[in-house]
Short mmCIF file of C-alpha atoms in Angstrom, two decimals:
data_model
loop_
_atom_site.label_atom_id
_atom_site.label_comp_id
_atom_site.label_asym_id
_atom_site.label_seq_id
_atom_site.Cartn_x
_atom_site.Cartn_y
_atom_site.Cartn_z
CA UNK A 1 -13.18 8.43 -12.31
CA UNK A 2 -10.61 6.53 -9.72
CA UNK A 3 -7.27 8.95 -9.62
CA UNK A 4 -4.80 6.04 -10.34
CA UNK A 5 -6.42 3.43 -12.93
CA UNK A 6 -4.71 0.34 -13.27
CA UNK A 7 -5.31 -3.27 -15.56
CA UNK A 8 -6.13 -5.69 -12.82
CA UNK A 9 -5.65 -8.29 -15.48
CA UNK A 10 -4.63 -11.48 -14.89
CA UNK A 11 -1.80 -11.10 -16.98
CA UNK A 12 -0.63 -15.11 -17.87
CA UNK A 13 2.98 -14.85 -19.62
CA UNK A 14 5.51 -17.91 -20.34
CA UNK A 15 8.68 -17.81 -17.98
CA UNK A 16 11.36 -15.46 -19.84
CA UNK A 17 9.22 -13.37 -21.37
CA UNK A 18 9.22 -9.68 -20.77
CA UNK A 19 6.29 -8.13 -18.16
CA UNK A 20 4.90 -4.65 -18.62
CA UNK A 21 2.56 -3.38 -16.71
CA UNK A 22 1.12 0.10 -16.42
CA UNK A 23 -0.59 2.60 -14.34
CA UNK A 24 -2.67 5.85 -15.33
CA UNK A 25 -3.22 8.92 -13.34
CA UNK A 26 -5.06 11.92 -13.10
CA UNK A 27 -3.87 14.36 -10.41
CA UNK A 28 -1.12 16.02 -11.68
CA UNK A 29 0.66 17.23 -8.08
CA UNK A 30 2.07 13.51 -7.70
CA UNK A 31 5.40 13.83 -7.78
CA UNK A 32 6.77 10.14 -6.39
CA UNK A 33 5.62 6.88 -7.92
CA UNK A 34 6.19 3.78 -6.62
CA UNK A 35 5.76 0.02 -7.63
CA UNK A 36 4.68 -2.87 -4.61
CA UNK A 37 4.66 -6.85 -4.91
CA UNK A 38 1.99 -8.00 -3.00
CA UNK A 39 1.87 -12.27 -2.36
CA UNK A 40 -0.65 -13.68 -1.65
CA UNK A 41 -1.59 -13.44 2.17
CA UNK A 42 1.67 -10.91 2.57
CA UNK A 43 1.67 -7.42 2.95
CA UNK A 44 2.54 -5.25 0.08
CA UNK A 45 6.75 -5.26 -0.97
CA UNK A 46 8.24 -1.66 -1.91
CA UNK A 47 9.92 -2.90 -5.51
CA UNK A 48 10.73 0.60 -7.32
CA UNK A 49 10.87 3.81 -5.77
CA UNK A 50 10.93 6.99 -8.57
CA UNK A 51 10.58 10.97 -7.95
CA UNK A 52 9.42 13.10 -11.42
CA UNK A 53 9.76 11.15 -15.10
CA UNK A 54 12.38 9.28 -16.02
CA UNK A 55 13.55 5.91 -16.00
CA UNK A 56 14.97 3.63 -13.07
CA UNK A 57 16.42 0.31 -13.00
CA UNK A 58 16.76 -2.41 -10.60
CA UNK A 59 18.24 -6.01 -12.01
CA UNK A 60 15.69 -7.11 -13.99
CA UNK A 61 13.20 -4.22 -13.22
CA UNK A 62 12.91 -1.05 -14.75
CA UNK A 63 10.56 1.69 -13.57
CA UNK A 64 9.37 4.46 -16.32
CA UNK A 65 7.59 7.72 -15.63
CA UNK A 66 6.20 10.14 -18.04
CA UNK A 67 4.48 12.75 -15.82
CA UNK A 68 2.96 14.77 -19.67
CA UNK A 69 1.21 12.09 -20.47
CA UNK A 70 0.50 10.47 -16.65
CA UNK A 71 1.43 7.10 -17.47
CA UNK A 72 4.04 5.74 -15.12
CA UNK A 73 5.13 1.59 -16.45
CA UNK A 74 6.61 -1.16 -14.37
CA UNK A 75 9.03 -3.73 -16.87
CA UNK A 76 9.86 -7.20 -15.55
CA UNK A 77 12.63 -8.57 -17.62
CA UNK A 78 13.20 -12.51 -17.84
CA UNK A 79 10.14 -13.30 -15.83
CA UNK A 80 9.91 -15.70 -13.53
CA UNK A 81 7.30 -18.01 -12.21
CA UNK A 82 8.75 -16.26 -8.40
CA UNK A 83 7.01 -12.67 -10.09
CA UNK A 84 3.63 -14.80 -9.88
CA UNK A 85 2.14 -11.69 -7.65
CA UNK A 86 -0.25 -8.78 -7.73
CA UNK A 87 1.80 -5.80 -8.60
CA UNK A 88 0.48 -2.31 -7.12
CA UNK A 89 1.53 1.08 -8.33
CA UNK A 90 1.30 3.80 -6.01
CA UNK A 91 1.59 7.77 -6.37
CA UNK A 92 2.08 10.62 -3.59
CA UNK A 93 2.80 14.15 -3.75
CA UNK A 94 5.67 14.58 -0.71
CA UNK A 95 5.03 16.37 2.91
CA UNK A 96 6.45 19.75 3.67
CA UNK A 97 8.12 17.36 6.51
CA UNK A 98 9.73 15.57 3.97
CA UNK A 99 8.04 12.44 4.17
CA UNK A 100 5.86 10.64 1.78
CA UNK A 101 2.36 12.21 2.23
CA UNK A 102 -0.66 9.32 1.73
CA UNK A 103 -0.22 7.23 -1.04
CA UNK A 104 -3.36 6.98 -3.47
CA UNK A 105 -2.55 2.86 -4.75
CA UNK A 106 -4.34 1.63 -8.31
CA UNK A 107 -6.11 -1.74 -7.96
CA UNK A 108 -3.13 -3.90 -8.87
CA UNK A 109 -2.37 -6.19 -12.00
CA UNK A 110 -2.04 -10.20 -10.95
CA UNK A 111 0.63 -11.29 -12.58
CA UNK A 112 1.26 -15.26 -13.78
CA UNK A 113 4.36 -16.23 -14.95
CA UNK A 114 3.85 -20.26 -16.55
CA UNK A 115 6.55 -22.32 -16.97
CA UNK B 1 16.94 -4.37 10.36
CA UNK B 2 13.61 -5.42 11.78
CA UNK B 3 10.73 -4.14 9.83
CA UNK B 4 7.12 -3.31 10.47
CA UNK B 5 5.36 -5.89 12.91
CA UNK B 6 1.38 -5.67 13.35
CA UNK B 7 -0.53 -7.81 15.81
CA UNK B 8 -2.28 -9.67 15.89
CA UNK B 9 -1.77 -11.56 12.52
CA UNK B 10 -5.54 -12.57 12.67
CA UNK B 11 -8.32 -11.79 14.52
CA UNK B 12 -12.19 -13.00 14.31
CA UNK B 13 -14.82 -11.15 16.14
CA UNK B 14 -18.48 -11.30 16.64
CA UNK B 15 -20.23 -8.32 15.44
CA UNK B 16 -20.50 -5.73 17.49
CA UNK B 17 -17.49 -5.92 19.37
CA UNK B 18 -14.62 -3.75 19.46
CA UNK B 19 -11.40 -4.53 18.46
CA UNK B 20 -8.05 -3.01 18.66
CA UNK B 21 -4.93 -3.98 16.06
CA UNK B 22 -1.36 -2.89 16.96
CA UNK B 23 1.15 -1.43 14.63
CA UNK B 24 4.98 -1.20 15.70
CA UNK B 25 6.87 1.08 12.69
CA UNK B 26 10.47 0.55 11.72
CA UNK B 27 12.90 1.87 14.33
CA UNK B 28 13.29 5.84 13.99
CA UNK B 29 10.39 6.37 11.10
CA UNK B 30 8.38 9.31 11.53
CA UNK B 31 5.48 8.92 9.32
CA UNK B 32 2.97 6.05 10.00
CA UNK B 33 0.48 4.70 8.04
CA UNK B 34 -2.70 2.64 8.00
CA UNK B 35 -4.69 1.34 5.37
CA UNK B 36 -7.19 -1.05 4.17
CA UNK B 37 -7.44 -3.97 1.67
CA UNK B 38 -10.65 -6.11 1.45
CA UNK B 39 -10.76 -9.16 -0.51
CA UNK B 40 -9.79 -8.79 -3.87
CA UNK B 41 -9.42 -5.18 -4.03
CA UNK B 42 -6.64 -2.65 -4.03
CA UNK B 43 -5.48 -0.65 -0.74
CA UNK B 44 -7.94 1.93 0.69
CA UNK B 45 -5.77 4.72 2.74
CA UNK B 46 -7.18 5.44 6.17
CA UNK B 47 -4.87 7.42 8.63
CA UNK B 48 -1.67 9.51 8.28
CA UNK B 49 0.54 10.05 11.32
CA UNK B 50 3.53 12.34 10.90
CA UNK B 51 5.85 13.03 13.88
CA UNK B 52 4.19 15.60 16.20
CA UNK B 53 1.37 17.06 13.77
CA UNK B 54 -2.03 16.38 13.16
CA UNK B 55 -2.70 13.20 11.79
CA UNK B 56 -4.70 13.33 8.42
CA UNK B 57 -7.56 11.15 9.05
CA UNK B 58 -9.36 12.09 5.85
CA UNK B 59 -9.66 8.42 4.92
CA UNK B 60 -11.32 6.93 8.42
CA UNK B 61 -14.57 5.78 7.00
CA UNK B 62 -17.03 6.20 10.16
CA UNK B 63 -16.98 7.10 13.45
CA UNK B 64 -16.37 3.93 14.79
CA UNK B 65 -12.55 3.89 13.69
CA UNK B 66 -9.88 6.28 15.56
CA UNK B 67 -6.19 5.55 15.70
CA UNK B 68 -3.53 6.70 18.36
CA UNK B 69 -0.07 7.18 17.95
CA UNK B 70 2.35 7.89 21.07
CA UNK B 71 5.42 9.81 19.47
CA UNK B 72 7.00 8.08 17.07
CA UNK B 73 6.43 4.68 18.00
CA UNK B 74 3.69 2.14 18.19
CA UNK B 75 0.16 2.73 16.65
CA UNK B 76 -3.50 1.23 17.40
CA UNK B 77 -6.20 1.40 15.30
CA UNK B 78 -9.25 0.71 17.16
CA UNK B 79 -12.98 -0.30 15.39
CA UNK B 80 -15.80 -0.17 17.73
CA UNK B 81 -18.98 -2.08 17.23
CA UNK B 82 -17.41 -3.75 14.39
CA UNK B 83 -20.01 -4.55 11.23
CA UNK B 84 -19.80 -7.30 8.95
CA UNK B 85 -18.45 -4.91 6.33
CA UNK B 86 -15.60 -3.91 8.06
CA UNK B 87 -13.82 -7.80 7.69
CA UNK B 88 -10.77 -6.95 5.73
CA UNK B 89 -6.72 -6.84 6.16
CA UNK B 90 -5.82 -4.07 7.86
CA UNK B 91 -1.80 -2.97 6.89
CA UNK B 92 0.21 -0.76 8.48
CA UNK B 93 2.94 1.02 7.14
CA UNK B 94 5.96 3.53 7.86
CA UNK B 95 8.50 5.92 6.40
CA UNK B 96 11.06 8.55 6.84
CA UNK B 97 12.64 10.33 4.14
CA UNK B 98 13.50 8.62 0.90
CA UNK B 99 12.23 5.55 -0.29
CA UNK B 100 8.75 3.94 1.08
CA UNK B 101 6.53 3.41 3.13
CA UNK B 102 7.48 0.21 4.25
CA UNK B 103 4.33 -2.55 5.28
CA UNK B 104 3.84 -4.69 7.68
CA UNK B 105 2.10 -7.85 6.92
CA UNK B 106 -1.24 -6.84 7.76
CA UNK B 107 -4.04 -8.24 10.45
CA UNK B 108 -7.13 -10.26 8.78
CA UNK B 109 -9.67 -8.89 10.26
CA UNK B 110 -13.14 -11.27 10.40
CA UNK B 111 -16.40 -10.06 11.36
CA UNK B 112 -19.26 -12.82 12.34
#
């Protein structure tokens, strides 16, 4: 079993609909969880950036965590077809230094928003 | 400010060969990164630099990969006697505290 499972879809949704898109884990010392955009032939874009559960939002992003059941969620509100992307979540624990230790990535979900 | 820069954007090789890709981190970031994405698939963690200490290269899958990091500033990742297998884009990535790490747009790496 991979530590970080994740849909890798495609997920096809109409312009203005709402996105969610999810990521399970197993090891229970990560503490931060992050969400990239990956284009294709780019390198991967830091989106969302959260430490512990909760919620975080970002315009028309919101970033959930619920570290009992290790199920962090990525929400894209009002998609549009400029979210058409591969969307990576990625989990670390943090270094004694204070920096992000490796991240452990899931597969990534490639998103397609239609007009 | 500017961000992560690797070079060269693309290289092809003939098996066999080695082959050296440069990484140069965002200004002042401790913690360096490398990892690995072949077609189609999700990003495969190789080596760990931070600051002064031992890197964690945990994730180097043979031998025939090493990195080197001066300090904090630029990186190489060298594959000798590259194999077919190891074609991929190779992305490099750096941090300090807070959010990140922050990528770089990768080198495609082909293998003939």
């Amino acid at each position: 079993q991979k530590e970080v499972e994740q849909d890798p879809g495609p997920l096809s949704v109409p312009e203005g609909a709402i996105v969610s898109l999810n990521c399970t884990y197993s090891n229970s010392a990560f503490q931060y969880f992050m969400w990239y955009r990956q284009y294709s032939r780019k390198g991967p874009e830091l989106l969302m950036y959260t430490y512990s559960s909760g919620n975080k939002e970002d315009g028309r992003f919101t970033a959930q965590v619920d570290k009992s059941s290790k199920y962090i969620s990525l929400f894209i509100r009002d998609s549009q077809p400029s979210d058409s992307a591969t969307y990576l979540c990625a989990m670390t624990q943090r270094a004694s230094t204070g920096t992000a230790s490796k991240l452990t990535f899931g597969t990534g979900t490639r998103l397609q928003v239609t007009l | 400010g500017a961000g992560v820069s690797q070079s060269p954007s693309n290289k092809v090789t003939e098996k066999g060969k080695d082959v050296e890709l440069r990484c140069d981190p965002i200004s002042g970031h401790t913690a360096l990164y490398w990892y690995r994405q072949r077609l189609g698939q999700g990003l495969e963690f190789l080596i760990y630099f931070q600051g002064n200490s031992a890197p964690d290269k945990s994730g180097l899958p043979s031998d025939r990969f090493s990195a080197e990091r001066t300090g904090e500033s630029v990186s190489t990742l060298t594959i000798q006697r590259t194999q077919q297998e190891d074609s991929a884009v190779y992305l490099c990535a750096s941090s300090l505290y807070g959010p990140g790490p922050y990528f770089g747009p990768g080198t495609r790496l082909l293998v003939l």
